[in-house]
XYZ file of C-alpha atoms in Angstrom:
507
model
C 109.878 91.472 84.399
C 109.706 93.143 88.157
C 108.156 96.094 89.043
C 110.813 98.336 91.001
C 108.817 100.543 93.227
C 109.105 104.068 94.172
C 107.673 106.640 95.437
C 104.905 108.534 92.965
C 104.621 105.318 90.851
C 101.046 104.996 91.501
C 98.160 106.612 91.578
C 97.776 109.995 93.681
C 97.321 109.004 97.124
C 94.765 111.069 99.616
C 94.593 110.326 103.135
C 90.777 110.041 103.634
C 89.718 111.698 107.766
C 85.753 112.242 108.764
C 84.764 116.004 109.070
C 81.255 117.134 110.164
C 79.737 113.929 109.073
C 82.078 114.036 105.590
C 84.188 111.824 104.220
C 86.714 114.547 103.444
C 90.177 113.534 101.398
C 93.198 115.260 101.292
C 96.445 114.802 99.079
C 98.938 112.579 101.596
C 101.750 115.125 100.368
C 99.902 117.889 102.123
C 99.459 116.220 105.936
C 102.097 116.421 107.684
C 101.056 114.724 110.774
C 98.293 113.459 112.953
C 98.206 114.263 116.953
C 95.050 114.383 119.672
C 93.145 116.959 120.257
C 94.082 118.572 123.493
C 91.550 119.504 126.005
C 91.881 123.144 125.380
C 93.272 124.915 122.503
C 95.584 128.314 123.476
C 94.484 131.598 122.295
C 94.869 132.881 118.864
C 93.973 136.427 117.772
C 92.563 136.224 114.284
C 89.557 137.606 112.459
C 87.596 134.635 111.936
C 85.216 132.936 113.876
C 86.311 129.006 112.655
C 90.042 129.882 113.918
C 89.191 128.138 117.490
C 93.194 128.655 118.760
C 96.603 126.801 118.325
C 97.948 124.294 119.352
C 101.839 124.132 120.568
C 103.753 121.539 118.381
C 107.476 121.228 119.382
C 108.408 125.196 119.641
C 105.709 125.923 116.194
C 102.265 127.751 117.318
C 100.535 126.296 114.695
C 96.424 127.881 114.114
C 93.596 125.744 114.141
C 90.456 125.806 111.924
C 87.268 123.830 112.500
C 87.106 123.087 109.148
C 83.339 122.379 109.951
C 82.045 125.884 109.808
C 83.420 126.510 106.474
C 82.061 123.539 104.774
C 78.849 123.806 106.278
C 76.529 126.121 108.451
C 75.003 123.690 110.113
C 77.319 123.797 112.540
C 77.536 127.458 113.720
C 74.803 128.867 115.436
C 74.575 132.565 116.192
C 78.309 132.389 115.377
C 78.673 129.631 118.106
C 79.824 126.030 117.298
C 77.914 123.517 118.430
C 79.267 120.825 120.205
C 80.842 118.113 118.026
C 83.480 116.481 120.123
C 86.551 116.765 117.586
C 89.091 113.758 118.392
C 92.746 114.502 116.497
C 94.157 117.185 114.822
C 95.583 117.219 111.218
C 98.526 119.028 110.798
C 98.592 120.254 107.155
C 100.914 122.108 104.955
C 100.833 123.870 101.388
C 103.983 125.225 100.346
C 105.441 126.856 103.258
C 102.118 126.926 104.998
C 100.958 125.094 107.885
C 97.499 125.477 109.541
C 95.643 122.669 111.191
C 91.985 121.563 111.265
C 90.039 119.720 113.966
C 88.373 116.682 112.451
C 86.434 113.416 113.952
C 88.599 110.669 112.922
C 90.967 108.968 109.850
C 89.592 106.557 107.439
C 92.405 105.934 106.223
C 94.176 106.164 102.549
C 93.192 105.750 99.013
C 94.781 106.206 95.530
C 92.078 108.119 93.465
C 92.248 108.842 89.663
C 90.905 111.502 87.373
C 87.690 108.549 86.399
C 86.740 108.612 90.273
C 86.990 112.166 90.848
C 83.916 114.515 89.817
C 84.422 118.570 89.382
C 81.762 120.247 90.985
C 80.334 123.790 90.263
C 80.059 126.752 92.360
C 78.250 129.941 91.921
C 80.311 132.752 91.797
C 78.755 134.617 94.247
C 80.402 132.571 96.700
C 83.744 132.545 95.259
C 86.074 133.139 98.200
C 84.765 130.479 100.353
C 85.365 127.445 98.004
C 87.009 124.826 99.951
C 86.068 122.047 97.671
C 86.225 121.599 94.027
C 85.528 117.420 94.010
C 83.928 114.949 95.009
C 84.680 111.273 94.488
C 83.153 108.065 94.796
C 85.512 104.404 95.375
C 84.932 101.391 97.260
C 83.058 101.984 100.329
C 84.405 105.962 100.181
C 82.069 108.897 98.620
C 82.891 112.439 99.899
C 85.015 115.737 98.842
C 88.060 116.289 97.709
C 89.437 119.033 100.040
C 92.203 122.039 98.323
C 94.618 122.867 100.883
C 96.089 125.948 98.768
C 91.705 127.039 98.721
C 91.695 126.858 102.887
C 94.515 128.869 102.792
C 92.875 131.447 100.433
C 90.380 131.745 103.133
C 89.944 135.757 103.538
C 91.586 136.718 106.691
C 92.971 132.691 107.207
C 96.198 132.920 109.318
C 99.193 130.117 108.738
C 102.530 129.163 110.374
C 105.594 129.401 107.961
C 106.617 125.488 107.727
C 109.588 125.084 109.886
C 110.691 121.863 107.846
C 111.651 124.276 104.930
C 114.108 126.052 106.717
C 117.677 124.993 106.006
C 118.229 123.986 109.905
C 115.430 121.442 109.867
C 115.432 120.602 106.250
C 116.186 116.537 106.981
C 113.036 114.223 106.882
C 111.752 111.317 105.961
C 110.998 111.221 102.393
C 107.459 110.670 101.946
C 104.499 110.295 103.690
C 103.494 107.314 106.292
C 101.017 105.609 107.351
C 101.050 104.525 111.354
C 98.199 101.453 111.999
C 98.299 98.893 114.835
C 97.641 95.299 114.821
C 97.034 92.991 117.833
C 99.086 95.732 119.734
C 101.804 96.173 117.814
C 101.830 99.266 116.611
C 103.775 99.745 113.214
C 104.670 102.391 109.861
C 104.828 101.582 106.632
C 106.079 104.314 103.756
C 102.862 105.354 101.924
C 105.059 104.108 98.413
C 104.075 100.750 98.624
C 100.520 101.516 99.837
C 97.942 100.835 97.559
C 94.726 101.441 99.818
C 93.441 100.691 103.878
C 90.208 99.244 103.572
C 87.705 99.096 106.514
C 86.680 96.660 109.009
C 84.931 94.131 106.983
C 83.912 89.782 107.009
C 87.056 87.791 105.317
C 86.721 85.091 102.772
C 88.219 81.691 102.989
C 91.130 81.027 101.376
C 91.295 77.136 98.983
C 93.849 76.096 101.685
C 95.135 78.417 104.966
C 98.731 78.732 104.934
C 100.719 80.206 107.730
C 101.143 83.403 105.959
C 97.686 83.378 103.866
C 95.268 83.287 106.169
C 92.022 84.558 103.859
C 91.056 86.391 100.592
C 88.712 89.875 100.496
C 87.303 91.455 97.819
C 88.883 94.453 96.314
C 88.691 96.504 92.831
C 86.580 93.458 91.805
C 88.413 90.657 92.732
C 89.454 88.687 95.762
C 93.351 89.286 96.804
C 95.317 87.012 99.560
C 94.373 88.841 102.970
C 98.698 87.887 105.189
C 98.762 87.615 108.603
C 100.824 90.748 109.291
C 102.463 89.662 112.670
C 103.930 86.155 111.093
C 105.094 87.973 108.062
C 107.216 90.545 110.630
C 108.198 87.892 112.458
C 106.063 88.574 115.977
C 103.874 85.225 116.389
C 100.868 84.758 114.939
C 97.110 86.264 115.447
C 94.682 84.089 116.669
C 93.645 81.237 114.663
C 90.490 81.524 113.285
C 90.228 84.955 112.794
C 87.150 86.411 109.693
C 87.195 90.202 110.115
C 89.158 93.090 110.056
C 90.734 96.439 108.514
C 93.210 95.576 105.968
C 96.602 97.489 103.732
C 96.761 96.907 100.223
C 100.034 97.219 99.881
C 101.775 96.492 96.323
C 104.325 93.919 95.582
C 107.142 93.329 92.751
C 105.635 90.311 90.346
C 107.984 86.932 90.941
C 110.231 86.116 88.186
C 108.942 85.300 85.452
C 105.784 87.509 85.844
C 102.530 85.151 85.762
C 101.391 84.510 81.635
C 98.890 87.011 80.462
C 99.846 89.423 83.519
C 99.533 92.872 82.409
C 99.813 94.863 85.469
C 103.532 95.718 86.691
C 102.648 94.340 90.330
C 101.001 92.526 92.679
C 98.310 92.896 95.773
C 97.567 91.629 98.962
C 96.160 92.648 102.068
C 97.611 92.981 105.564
C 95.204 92.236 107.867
C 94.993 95.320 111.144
C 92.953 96.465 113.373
C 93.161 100.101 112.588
C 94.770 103.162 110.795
C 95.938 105.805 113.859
C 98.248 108.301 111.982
C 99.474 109.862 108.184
C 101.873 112.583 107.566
C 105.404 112.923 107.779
C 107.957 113.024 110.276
C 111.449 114.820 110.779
C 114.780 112.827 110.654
C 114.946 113.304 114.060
C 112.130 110.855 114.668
C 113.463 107.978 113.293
C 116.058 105.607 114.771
C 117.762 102.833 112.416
C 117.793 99.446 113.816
C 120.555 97.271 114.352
C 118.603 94.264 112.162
C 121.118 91.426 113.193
C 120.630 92.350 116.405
C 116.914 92.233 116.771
C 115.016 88.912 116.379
C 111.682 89.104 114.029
C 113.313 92.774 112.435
C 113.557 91.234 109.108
C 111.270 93.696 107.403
C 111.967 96.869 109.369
C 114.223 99.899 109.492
C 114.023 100.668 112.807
C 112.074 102.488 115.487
C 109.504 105.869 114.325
C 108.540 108.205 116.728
C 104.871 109.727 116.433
C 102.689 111.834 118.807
C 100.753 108.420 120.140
C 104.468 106.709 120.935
C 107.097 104.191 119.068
C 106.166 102.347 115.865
C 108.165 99.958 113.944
C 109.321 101.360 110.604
C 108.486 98.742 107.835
C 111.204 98.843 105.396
C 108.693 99.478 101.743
C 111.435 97.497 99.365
C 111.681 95.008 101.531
C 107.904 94.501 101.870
C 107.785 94.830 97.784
C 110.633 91.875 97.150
C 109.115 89.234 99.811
C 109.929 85.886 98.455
C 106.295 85.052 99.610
C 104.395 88.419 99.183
C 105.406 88.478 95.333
C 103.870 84.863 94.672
C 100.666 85.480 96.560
C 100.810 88.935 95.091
C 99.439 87.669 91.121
C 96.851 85.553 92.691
C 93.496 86.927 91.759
C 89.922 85.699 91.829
C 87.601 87.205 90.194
C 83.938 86.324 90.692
C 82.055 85.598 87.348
C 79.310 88.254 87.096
C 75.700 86.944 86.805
C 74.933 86.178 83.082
C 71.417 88.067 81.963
C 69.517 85.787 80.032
C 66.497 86.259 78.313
C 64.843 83.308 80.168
C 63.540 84.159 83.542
C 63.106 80.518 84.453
C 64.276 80.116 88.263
C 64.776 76.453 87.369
C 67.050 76.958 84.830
C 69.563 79.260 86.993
C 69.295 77.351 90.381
C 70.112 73.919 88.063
C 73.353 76.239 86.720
C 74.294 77.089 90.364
C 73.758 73.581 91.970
C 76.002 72.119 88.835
C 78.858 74.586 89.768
C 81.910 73.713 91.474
C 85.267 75.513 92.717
C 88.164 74.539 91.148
C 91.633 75.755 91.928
C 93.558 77.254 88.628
C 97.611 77.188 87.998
C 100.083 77.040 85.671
C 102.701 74.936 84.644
C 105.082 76.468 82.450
C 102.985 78.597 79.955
C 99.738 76.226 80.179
C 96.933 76.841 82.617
C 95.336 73.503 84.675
C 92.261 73.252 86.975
C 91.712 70.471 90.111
C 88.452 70.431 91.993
C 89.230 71.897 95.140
C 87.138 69.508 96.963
C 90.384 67.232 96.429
C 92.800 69.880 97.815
C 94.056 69.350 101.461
C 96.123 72.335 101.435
C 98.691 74.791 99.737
C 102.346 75.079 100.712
C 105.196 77.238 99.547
C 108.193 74.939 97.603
C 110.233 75.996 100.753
C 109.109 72.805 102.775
C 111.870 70.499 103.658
C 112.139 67.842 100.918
C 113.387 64.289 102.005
C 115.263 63.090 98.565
C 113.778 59.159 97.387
C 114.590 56.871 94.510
C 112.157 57.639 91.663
C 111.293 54.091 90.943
C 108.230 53.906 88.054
C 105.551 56.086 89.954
C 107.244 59.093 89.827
C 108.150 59.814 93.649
C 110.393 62.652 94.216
C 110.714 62.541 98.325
C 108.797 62.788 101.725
C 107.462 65.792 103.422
C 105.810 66.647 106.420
C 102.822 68.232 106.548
C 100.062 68.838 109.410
C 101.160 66.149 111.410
C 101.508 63.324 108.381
C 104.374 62.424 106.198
C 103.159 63.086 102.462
C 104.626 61.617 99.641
C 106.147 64.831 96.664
C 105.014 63.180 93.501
C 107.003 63.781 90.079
C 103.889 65.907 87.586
C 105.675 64.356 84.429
C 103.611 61.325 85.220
C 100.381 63.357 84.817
C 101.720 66.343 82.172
C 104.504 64.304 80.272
C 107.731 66.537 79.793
C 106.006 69.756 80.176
C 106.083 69.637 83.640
C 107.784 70.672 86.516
C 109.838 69.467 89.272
C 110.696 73.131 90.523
C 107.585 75.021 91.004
C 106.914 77.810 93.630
C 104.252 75.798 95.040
C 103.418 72.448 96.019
C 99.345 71.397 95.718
C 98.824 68.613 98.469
C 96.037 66.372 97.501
C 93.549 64.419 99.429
C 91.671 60.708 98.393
C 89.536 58.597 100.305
C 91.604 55.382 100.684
C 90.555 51.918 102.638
C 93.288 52.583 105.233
C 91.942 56.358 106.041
C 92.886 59.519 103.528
C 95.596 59.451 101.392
C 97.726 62.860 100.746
C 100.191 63.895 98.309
C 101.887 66.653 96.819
C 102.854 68.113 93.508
C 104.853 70.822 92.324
C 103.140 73.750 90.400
C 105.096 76.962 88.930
C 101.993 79.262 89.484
C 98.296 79.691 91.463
C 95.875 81.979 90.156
C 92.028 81.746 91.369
C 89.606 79.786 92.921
C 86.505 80.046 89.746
C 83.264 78.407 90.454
C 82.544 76.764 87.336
C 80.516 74.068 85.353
C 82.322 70.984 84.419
C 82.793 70.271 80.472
C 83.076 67.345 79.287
C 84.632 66.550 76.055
C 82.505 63.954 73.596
C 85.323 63.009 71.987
C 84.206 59.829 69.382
C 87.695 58.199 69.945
C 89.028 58.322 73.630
C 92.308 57.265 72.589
C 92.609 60.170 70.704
C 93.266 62.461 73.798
C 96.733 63.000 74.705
C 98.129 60.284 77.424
C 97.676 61.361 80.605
C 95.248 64.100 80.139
C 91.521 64.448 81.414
C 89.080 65.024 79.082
C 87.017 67.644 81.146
C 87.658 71.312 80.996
C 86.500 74.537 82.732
C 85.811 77.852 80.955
C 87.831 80.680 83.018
C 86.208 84.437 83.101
C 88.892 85.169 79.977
C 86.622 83.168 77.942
C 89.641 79.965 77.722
C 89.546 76.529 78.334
C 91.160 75.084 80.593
C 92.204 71.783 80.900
C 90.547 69.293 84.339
C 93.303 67.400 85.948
C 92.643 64.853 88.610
C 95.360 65.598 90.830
C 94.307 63.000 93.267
C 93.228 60.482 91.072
C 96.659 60.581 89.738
C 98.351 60.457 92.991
C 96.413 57.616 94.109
C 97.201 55.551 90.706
C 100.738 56.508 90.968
C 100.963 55.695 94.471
C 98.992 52.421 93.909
C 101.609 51.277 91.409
C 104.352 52.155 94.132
C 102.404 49.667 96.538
C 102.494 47.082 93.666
C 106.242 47.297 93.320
C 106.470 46.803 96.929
C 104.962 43.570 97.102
C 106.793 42.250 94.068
């Protein structure tokens, strides 16, 4: 099952900007557009004091409100603003209304639902002046939840009549986008694939770097594959190495077949930016297709966007969602196992559990879940990789690779699993050994990867060893579903199979 995405299929989605020391959040539907704040505002007549001018905006004289005043009076004095050096302006519209208000910044975006939003009261004494009716609270976020149709209610609050309603102007892009740069690229991408921009914050390691995953970060209580954005579009690479940054959730379509036990009808990762610089939406006229077979590294996009800080490269958002490679790193999930409360207080007791827990790498073959230590795992590679074809012979050996430099053997898994195995997966798990001639790598084929779970090893007491199916470690893990699942020694395996392919050798 695949999750066809579309516009509206997920939560509601506010653009989140800073206002007067608020985090202030705004439906995306309602901004139309982000520009700078000019250096002087022209004259407006109106009859209130927080209507500081307008601002000229292709032929519209749009009003502007510092938004500031009305939300608090901190900031007027004698009917004077202070000075709070206001940096962009967001365009907004309701309806056919469009005003604009000065604010400090954008945060960027977040879907918020009815369990992270929190009505507020207001006395009634101050009934026409109620801006807010919300506040909310999500990830690193806690502010208000601004009305656009209330700021319009304002008494004596002047608008512009929307110009993109009229039947002359009526083409544009159909939904909201966000604008963000990376490494100085600066790029779009439709807000229906967006799941959430998250701020500048430290990256996690991932079990093995690939050249598309390049770390994990924590969101919504688990850890989700951070991509290196410019090797996904096809524009190089960002510097090796790097463990910070601003990030896109975006949302993927699940690969086919969906993950076991998957209940959730997509996927996440993050795209690793530098920043969030623009959300609204833009006319027709702003947006030039691109000639894709004409353009190297244009895979992904539609073509060019025009905004008020210059070009950006449209992403395409199905595109994005159907990513061979987005939509298997998209169901791989971490999630930390909370601390367990006790009723002993011992400190010996819990640093012996810590020091006795390892990381293990979970996946699945076929419908069955496996763990390896991931002290054994060299590194994780897409089933892409150029296979050189070799004769099977007893130990299993499917063909040569190359990987980082060093040609590793692809081992057959019915060796270690018996005929519920794989020789097809979507991934290949390249294993590591100590060896008397240096380390010794190989590969195997795996259909699915899920988490990296510190655990404690298991064994299994089992009164008659030979009891255990062939081929099968004893040791399990429990995973944070409360399930057992089954230790296998990748490398241990590799290095008997390989060890018999030496013996046939010499024979």
């Amino acid at each position: 099952m695949t999750a066809v995405l579309q516009p509206g299929t997920h939560d509601t989605l506010y653009g989140l900007i800073r206002l007067a020391g608020l985090c202030a959040a705004l439906p995306v539907a309602a901004i139309r557009e982000v520009v700078p704040c000019p250096p002087q505002l022209d004259p407006f007549p109106a009859s209130r004091a927080d209507i500081l001018g307008a601002l000229e905006l292709r032929g519209e004289v749009i009003p502007v409100i510092d938004l500031a005043r009305a939300l608090t009076s901190a900031s007027v004095v004698n009917g004077e603003s202070q000075s709070d050096d206001r940096s962009i302006i967001v365009i907004l519209r309701h309806e056919q209304h469009v005003f604009a208000v000065l604010a400090d910044g954008i945060l960027g975006v977040m879907p918020l639902t009815s369990r992270e939003i929190n009505p507020l009261g207001h006395s009634t004494a101050n009934e026409g002046e109620r801006l807010f009716f919300s506040t909310f609270r999500v990830e690193t976020h806690n502010g208000v939840v601004l009305d656009p149709a209330a700021i319009i209610a304002l008494p004596g609050m002047v608008t512009a009549t929307d110009r993109s309603a009229r039947k002359d102007d009526a083409r544009q892009i159909d939904e909201p986008i966000l604008v963000f740069t990376v490494a100085g690229l600066r790029l779009a991408l439709p807000a229906s694939c967006v799941d959430a921009s998250l701020p500048r914050a430290d990256l996690l390691p991932t079990p093995a770097e690939t050249e598309l995953w390049i770390a994990q970060r924590e969101y919504k209580g688990a850890e989700i594959p951070v991509i290196d954005t410019l090797h996904l579009l096809g524009h190089g690479s960002l510097p090796a190495g790097r463990r910070s940054g601003a990030s896109i959730v975006v949302r993927t379509q699940l690969p086919d077949p969906a993950p076991p036990g998957w209940t959730e009808s997509f996927g996440l990762v993050a795209l690793l930016i530098d920043s969030v610089d623009d959300i609204g939406r833009f006319a027709a006229r702003c947006f030039a297709p691109l000639l894709q077979d004409a353009v190297a590294g244009a895979v992904l996009s539609r073509g060019m966007l025009e905004t008020a800080e210059g070009s950006a490269l449209l992403i395409d958002a199905q595109k994005l969602a159907t990513h061979e490679g987005l939509r298997n790193l998209g169901v791989i999930r971490n999630v930390p196992e909370h601390a367990k409360t006790t009723v002993h207080s011992a400190q010996s007791d819990e640093r012996a559990t810590r020091t006795s827990e390892k990381p293990f790498l979970v996946f699945s073959v076929g419908e069955q879940r496996f763990s390896t230590p991931l002290a054994a795992v060299e590194e994780i590679l897409l089933a892409q990789t150029a296979i050189l074809p070799m004769p099977p012979g007893k130990c299993g050996m499917i063909g040569l690779f190359a990987s980082r430099g060093h040609c590793v053997p692809l081992l057959d898994l019915a060796h270690v699993l018996g005929d519920g195995a794989t020789r097809d997966g979507r991934y290949i798990i390249v294993t590591r050994s100590d060896h008397s001639e240096g380390l010794r790598r190989a590969g195997f084929r795996v259909d699915e990867l899920h988490s990296v779970d510190r655990k404690v090893l298991q064994e299994i007491a089992a009164k008659d060893r030979s009891a255990q199916l062939p081929g099968l470690p004893g040791p399990t893990i429990r995973l944070n579903d409360g399930h057992a699942c089954t230790v296998l020694d990748l490398a241990g395996a590799a290095e008997r199979l390989l060890n018999t392919a030496a013996a046939q050798a010499t024979i």
